[in-house]
Structure formats: structure tokens, C-alpha cells
PDB file of C-alpha atoms in Angstrom:
ATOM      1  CA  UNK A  12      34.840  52.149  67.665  1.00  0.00           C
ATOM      2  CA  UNK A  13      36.384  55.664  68.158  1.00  0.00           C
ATOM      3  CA  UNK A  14      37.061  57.198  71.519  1.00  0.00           C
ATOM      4  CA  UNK A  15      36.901  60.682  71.985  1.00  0.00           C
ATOM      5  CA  UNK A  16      39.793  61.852  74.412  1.00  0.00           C
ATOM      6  CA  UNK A  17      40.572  64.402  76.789  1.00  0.00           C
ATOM      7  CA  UNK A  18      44.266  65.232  78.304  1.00  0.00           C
ATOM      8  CA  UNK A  19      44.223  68.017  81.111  1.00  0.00           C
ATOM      9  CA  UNK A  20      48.021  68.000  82.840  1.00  0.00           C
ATOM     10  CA  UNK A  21      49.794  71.222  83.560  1.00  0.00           C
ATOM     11  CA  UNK A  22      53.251  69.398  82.145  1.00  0.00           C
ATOM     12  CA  UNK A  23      53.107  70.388  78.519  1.00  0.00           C
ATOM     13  CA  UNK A  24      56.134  68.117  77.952  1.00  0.00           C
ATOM     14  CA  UNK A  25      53.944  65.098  79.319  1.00  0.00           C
ATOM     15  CA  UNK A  26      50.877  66.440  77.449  1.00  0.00           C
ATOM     16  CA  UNK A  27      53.220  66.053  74.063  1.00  0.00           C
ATOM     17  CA  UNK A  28      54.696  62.734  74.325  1.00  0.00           C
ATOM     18  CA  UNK A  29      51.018  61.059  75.231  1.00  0.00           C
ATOM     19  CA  UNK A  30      49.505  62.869  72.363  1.00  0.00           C
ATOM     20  CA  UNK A  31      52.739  60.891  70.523  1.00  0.00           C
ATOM     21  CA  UNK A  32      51.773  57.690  71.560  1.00  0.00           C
ATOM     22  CA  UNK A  33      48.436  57.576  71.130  1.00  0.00           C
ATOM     23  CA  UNK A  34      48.880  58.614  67.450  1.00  0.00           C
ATOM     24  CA  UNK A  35      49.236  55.439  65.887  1.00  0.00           C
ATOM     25  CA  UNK A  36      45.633  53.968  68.093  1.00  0.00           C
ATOM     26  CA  UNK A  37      43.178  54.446  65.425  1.00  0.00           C
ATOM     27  CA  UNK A  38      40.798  53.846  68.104  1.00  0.00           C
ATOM     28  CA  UNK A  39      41.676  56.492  69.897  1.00  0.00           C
ATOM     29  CA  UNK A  40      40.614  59.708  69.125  1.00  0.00           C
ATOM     30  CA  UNK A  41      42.105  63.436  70.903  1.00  0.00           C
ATOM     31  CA  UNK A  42      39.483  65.861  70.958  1.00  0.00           C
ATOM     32  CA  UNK A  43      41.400  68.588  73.262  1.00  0.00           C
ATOM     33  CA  UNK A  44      44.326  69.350  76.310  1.00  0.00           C
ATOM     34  CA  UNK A  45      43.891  71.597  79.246  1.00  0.00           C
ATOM     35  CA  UNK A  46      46.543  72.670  81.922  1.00  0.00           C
ATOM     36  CA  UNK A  47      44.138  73.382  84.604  1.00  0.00           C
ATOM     37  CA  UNK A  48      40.387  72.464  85.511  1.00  0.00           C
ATOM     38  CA  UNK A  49      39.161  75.906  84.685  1.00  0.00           C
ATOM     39  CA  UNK A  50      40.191  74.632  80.538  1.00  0.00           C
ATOM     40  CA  UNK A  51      39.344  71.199  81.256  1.00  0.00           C
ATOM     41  CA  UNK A  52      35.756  72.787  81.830  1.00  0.00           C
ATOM     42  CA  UNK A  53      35.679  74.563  78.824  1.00  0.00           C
ATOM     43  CA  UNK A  54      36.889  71.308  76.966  1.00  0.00           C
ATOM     44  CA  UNK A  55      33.786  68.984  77.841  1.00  0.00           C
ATOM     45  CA  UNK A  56      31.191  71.975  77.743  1.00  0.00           C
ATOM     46  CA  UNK A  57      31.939  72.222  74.288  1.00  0.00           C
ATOM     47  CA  UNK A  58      33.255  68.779  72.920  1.00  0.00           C
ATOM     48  CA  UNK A  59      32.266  65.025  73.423  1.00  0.00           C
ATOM     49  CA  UNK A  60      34.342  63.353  75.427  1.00  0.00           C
ATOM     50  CA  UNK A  61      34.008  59.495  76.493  1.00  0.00           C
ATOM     51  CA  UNK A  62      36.985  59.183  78.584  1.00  0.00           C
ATOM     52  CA  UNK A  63      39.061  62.054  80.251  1.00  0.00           C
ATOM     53  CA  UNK A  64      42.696  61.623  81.480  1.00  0.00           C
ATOM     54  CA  UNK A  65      43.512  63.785  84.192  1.00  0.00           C
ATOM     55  CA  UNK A  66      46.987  64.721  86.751  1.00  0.00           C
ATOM     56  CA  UNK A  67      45.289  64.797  90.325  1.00  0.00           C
ATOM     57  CA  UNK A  68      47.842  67.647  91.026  1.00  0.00           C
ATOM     58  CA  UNK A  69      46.794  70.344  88.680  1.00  0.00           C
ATOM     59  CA  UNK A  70      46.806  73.965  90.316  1.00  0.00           C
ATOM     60  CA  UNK A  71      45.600  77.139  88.991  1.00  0.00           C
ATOM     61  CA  UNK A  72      41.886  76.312  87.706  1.00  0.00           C
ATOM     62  CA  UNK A  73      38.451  77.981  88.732  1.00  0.00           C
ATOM     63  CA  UNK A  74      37.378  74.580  89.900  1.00  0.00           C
ATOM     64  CA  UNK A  75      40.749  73.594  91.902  1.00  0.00           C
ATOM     65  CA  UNK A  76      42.258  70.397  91.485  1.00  0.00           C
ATOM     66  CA  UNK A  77      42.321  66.914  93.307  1.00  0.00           C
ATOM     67  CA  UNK A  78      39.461  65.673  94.916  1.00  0.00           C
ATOM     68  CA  UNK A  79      37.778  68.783  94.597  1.00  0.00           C
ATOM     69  CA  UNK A  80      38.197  68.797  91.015  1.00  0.00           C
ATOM     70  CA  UNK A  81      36.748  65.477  90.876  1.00  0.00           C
ATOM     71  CA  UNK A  82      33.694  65.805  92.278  1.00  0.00           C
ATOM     72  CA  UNK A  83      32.985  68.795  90.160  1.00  0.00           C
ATOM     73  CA  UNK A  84      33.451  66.506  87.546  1.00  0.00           C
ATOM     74  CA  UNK A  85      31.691  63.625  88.385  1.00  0.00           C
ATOM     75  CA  UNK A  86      28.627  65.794  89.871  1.00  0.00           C
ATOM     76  CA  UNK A  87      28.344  67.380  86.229  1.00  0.00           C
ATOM     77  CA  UNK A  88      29.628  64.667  84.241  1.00  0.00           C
ATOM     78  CA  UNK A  89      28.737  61.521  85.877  1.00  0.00           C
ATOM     79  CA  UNK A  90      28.655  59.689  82.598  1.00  0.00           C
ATOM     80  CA  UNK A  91      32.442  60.717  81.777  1.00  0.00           C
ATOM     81  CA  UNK A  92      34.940  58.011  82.350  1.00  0.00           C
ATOM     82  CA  UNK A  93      37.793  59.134  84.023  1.00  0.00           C
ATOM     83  CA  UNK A  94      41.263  58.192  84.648  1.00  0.00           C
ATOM     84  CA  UNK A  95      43.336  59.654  86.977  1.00  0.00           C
ATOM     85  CA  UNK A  96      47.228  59.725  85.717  1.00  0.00           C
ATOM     86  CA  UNK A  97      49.176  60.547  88.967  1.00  0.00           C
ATOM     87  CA  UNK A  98      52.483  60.489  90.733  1.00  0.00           C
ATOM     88  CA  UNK A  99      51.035  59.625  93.889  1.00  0.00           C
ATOM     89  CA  UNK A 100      51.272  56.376  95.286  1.00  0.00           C
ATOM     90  CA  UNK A 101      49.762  56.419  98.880  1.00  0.00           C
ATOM     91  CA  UNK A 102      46.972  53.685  98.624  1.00  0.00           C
ATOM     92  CA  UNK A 103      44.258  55.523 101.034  1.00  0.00           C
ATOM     93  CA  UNK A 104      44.495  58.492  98.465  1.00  0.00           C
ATOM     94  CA  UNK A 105      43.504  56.090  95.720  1.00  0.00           C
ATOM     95  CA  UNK A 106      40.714  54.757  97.198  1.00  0.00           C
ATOM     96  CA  UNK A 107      39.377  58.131  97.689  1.00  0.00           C
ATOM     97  CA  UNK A 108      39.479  58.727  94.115  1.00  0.00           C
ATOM     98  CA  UNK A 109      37.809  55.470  93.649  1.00  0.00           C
ATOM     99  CA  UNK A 110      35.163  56.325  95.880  1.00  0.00           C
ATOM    100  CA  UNK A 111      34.251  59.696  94.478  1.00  0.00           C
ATOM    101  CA  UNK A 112      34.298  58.301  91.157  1.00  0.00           C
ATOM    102  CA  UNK A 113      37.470  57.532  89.242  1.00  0.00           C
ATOM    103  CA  UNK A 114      37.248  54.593  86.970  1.00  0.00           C
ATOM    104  CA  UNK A 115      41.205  54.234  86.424  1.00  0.00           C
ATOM    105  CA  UNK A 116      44.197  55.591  88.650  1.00  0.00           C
ATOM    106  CA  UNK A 117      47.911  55.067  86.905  1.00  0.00           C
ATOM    107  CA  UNK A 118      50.975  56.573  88.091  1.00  0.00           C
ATOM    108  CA  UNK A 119      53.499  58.246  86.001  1.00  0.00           C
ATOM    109  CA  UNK A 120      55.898  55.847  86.143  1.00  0.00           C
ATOM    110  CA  UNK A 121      54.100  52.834  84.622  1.00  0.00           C
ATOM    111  CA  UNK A 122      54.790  52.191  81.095  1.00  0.00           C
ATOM    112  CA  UNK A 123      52.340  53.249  78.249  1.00  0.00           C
ATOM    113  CA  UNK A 124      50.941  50.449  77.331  1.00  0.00           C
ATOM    114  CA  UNK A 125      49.067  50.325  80.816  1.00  0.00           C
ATOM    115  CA  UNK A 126      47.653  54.468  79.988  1.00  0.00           C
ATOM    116  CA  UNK A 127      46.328  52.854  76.973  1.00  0.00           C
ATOM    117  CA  UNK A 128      44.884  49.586  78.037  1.00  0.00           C
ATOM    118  CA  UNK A 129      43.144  51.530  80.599  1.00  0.00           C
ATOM    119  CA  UNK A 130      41.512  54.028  77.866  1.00  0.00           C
ATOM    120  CA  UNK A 131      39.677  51.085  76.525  1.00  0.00           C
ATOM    121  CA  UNK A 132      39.417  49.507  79.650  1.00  0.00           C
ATOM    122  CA  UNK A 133      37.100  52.312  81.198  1.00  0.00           C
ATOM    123  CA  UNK A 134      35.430  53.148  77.925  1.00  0.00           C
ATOM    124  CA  UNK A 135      34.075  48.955  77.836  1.00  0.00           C
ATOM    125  CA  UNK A 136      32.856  50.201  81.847  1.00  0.00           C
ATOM    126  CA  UNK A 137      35.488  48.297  83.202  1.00  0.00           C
ATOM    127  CA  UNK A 138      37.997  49.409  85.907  1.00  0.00           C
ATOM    128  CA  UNK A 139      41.932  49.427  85.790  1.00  0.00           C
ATOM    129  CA  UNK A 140      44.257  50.399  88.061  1.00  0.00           C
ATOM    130  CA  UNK A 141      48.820  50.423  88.286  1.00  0.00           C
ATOM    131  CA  UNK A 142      50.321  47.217  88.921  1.00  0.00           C
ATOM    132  CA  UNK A 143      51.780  49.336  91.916  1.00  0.00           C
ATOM    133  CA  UNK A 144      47.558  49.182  93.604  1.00  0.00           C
ATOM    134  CA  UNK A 145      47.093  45.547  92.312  1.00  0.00           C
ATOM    135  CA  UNK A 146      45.353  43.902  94.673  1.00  0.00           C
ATOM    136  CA  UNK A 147      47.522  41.058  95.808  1.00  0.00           C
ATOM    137  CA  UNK A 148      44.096  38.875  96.956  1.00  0.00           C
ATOM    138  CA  UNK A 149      42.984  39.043  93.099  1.00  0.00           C
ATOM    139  CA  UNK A 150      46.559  38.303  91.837  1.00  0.00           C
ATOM    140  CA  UNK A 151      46.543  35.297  94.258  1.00  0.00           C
ATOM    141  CA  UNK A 152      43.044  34.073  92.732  1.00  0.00           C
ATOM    142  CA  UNK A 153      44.082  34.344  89.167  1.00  0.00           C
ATOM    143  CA  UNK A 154      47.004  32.435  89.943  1.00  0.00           C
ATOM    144  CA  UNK A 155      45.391  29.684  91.457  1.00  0.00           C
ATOM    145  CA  UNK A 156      42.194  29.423  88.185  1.00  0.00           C
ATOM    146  CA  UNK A 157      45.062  29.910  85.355  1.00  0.00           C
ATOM    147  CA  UNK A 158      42.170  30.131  82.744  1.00  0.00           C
ATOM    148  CA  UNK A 159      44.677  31.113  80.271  1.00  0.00           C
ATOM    149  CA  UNK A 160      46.017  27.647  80.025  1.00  0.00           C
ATOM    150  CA  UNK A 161      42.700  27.172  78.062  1.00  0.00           C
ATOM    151  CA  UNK A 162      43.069  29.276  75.118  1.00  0.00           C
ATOM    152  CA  UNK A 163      45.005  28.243  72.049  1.00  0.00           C
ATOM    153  CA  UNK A 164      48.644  30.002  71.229  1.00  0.00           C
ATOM    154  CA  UNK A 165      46.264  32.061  68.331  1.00  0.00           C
ATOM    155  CA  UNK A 166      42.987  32.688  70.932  1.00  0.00           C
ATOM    156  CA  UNK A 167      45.693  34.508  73.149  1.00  0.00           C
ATOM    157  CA  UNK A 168      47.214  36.672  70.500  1.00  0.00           C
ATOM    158  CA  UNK A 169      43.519  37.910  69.339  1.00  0.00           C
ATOM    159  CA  UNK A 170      42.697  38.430  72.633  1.00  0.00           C
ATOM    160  CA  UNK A 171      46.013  40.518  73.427  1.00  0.00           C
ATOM    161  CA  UNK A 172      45.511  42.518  70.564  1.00  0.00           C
ATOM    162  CA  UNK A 173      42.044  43.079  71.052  1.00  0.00           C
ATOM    163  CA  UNK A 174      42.158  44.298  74.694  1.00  0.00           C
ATOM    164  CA  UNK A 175      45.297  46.681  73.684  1.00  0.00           C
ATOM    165  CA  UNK A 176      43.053  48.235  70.936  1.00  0.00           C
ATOM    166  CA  UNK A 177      43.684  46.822  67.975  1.00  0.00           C
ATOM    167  CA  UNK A 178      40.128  46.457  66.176  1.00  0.00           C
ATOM    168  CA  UNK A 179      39.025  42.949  64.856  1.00  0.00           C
ATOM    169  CA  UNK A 180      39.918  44.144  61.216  1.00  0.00           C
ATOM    170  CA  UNK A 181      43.452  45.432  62.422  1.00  0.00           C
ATOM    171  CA  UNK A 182      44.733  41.710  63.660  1.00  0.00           C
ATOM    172  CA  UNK A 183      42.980  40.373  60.732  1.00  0.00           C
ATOM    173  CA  UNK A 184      45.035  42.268  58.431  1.00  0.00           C
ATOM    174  CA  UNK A 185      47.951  41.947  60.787  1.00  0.00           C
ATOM    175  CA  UNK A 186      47.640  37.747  60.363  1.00  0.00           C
ATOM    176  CA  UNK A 187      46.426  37.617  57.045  1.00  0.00           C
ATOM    177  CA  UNK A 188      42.856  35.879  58.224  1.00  0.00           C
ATOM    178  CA  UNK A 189      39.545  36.797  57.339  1.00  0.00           C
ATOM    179  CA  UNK A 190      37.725  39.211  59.564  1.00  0.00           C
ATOM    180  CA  UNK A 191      34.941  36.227  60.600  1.00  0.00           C
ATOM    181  CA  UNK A 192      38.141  34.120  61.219  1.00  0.00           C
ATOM    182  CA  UNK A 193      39.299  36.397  63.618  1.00  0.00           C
ATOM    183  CA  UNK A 194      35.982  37.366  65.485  1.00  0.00           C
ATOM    184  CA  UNK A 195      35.461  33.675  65.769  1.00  0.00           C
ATOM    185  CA  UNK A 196      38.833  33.352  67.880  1.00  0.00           C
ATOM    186  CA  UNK A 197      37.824  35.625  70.260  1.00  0.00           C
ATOM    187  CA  UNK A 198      34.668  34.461  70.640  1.00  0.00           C
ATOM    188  CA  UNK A 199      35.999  31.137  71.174  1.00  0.00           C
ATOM    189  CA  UNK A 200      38.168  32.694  73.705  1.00  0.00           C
ATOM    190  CA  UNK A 201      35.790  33.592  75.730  1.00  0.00           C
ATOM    191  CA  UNK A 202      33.693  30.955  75.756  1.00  0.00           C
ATOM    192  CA  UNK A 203      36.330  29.002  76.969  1.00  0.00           C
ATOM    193  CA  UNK A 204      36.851  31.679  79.908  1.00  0.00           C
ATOM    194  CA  UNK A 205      33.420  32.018  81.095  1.00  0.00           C
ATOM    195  CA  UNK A 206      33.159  35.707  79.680  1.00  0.00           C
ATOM    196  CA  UNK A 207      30.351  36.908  77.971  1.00  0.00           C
ATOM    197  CA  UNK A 208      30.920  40.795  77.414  1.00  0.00           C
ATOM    198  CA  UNK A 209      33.949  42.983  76.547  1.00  0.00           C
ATOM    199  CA  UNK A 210      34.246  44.580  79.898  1.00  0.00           C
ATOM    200  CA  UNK A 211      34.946  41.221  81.533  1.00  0.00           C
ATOM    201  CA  UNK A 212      37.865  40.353  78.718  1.00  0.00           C
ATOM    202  CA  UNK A 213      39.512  43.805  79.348  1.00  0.00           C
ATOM    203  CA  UNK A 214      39.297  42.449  83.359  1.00  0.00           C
ATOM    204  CA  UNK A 215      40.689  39.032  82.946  1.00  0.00           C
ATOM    205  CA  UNK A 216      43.412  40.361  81.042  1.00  0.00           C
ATOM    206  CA  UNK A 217      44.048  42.864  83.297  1.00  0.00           C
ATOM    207  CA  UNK A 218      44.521  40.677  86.071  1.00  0.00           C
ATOM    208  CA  UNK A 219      46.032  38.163  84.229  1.00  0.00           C
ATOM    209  CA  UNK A 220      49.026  39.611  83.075  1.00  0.00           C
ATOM    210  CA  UNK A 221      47.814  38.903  79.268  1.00  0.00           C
ATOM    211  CA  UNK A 222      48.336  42.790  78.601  1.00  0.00           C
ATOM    212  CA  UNK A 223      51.756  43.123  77.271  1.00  0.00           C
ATOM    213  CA  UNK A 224      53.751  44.872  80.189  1.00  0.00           C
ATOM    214  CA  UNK A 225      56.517  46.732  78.339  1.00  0.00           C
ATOM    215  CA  UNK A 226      53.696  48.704  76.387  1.00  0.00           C
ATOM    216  CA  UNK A 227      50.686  47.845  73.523  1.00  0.00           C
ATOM    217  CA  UNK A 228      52.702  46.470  70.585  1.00  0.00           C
ATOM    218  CA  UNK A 229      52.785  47.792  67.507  1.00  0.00           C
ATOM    219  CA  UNK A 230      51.432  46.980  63.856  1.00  0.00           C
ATOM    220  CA  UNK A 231      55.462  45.994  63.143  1.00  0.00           C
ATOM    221  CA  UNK A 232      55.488  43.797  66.221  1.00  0.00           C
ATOM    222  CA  UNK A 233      55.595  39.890  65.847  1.00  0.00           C
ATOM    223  CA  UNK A 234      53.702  38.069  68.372  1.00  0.00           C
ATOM    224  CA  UNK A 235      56.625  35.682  68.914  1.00  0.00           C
ATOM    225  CA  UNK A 236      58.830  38.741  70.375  1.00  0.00           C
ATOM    226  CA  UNK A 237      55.386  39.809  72.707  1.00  0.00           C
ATOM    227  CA  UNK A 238      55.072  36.277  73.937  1.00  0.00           C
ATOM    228  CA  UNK A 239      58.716  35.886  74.643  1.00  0.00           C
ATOM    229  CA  UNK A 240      58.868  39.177  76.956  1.00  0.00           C
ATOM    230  CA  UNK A 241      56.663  37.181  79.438  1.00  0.00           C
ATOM    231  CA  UNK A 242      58.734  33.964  79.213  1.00  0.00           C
TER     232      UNK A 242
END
């Protein structure tokens, strides 16, 4: 699994350290960057794209920016997923981007590993949005099922991994197990949770908490020092 990326922000600075941590994601792949919509355009006429992170403030472009731009985008892209990577926070603006099509909406100020878990989120046809829009009804219903207390210490690690990107050869490499050792984990996994496709294991661990929430961990990363940061 590779997906094809698109940055449009009219920060360059921003522009350069995403590009930097989305490097090591072998799963991840950059195809272009725009400043404005009118480049942003020109981007997805000519490339494949399967996911497209976007500011919502972008000015200068022949097809504006905001909600405009949106709805340019999803009326000639509606198969595009697209994430919306914002400083605003007003909640009635975000559900307007919802509603007109965006899959994912993340401010600026959450860490990386939430920009990334989102990528795959919305590429599996899942939604994901900042902790700062959790809904505090579906927080409140997680915390009441706990299906996490179900999984094994090992079935938690896969699935952590997994949902932050790393591909089912990565972990096995990264735990010295076989690859059928590993895909039999997860699988077991989500069994146990009720889950029967991808997009619903990117949404439990979403609302979970199971992503790690000081960013995706790295190949040098132990899973004792992940686990501990939620103790």
C-alpha cells in the first residue's frame, strides 16, 4: 500500500517540515505542493492523488479558498479524500467542511502523529478529526465498552503500529516474527473487537486513544516507552 499525496498551504515553512516527517512513512507517498488552489488544480489534473491535505485559509488561487475551494474540489474530485489542516477552531465552521465534503479536519497545533494517522485514516474511507472536535458523547461510549481490555499486550502493539502506518512486514521485522505471525495478531485483534474491515480499526483506535498521542513512533521506538506515555 502506497498513498499518493498532495500538500497545498501557502506557508512554505509548514509545507517543508510535513514533507520532513512524512519521509520516513514508506506508505506514504508525495506526489506534489501548491500554495494556492489555482496550483492545487494543476496538481490533481495532472497527477494521482488519493488523499489531499489542504490549509482552509489559502488566498490568491483562480478557484479561491475555503469553502469555496472545497466544493470545487469535491464537485470535480468527489473521489479525492481530503483533509483539511487548519488553524481554525470554531466548531460550526467544521461541520461545514464536513458537510460539503471533508473527510478529516486537524488544526495546526495538534501533534504529527494525528496529520498522519488521519492520512491512512481517510485513505481506509474512514473519518478523523482533532482531539480539540472529539465528540465528547463518543469519548463517553468508548469509555464505558473498554474493548481494549480484550486484546493481549502484543494484539495492541500490532494494532498501534498498524493504524499509524507501519505495514504488516514493517512490525514483523520490527519484532523479529514471521509476517503470518503478525497478520494473525491483528486478525485476532479484531475478532476480539467486533471489527471486520480496516476502516473500522483506524475508528476504534481513533476513539480509543490507542493512537500514540505524542506522534506515530518510529522504527527506533520500543513499545515499552509508547505504552508508558499513556500510563
Amino acid at each position: 500500500m502506497q498513498i499518493s499525496l498532495i500538500i497545498a498551504d501557502d506557508h512554505p515553512a509548514l509545507i517543508t517540515g510535513v514533507k520532513h516527517e512524512l519521509a520516513d512513512f514508506h506508505t506514504i507517498s508525495i506526489v506534489g505542493t501548491a500554495s494556492n488552489s489555482t496550483e492545487t488544480f494543476e496538481l490533481l489534473a495532472k497527477s494521482h492523488c488519493d488523499v489531499l491535505v489542504t490549509d482552509y485559509v489559502m488566498p490568491g488561487g483562480e478557484f479561491g479558498d475555503g469553502m469555496t475551494m472545497l466544493s470545487f474540489l469535491r464537485r470535480r474530485y468527489p473521489d479525492l479524500k481530503i483533509i483539511v489542516f487548519t488553524t481554525i477552531d470554531n466548531r460550526a465552521m467544521v461541520a461545514e467542511m464536513v458537510k460539503i465534503g471533508a473527510h478529516a479536519v486537524l488544526s495546526k497545533v495538534d501533534v504529527i502523529g494525528h496529520l498522519i494517522s488521519a492520512i491512512h485514516a481517510v485513505y481506509a474511507g474512514a473519518t478523523y478529526f482533532s482531539p480539540k472536535f472529539r465528540s465528547s458523547s463518543a469519548v463517553g461510549r468508548v469509555a464505558q465498552i473498554d474493548p481494549a481490555q480484550k486484546l493481549t499486550r502484543r494484539e495492541t502493539e500490532v494494532v498501534r503500529l498498524y493504524v499509524s502506518g507501519v505495514s504488516i512486514n514493517e512490525i514483523a521485522s520490527q519484532f523479529n516474527r514471521s509476517k503470518q505471525t503478525i497478520s494473525s495478531q491483528k486478525t485476532s485483534a479484531m475478532r476480539k473487537l467486533g471489527i471486520e474491515r480496516d476502516v473500522e480499526l483506524f475508528r476504534f483506535a481513533y476513539e480509543t486513544g490507542l493512537l500514540t498521542e505524542g506522534g506515530t513512533p518510529s522504527e527506533h521506538d520500543t513499545m515499552d516507552a509508547m505504552l508508558a506515555e499513556h500510563e
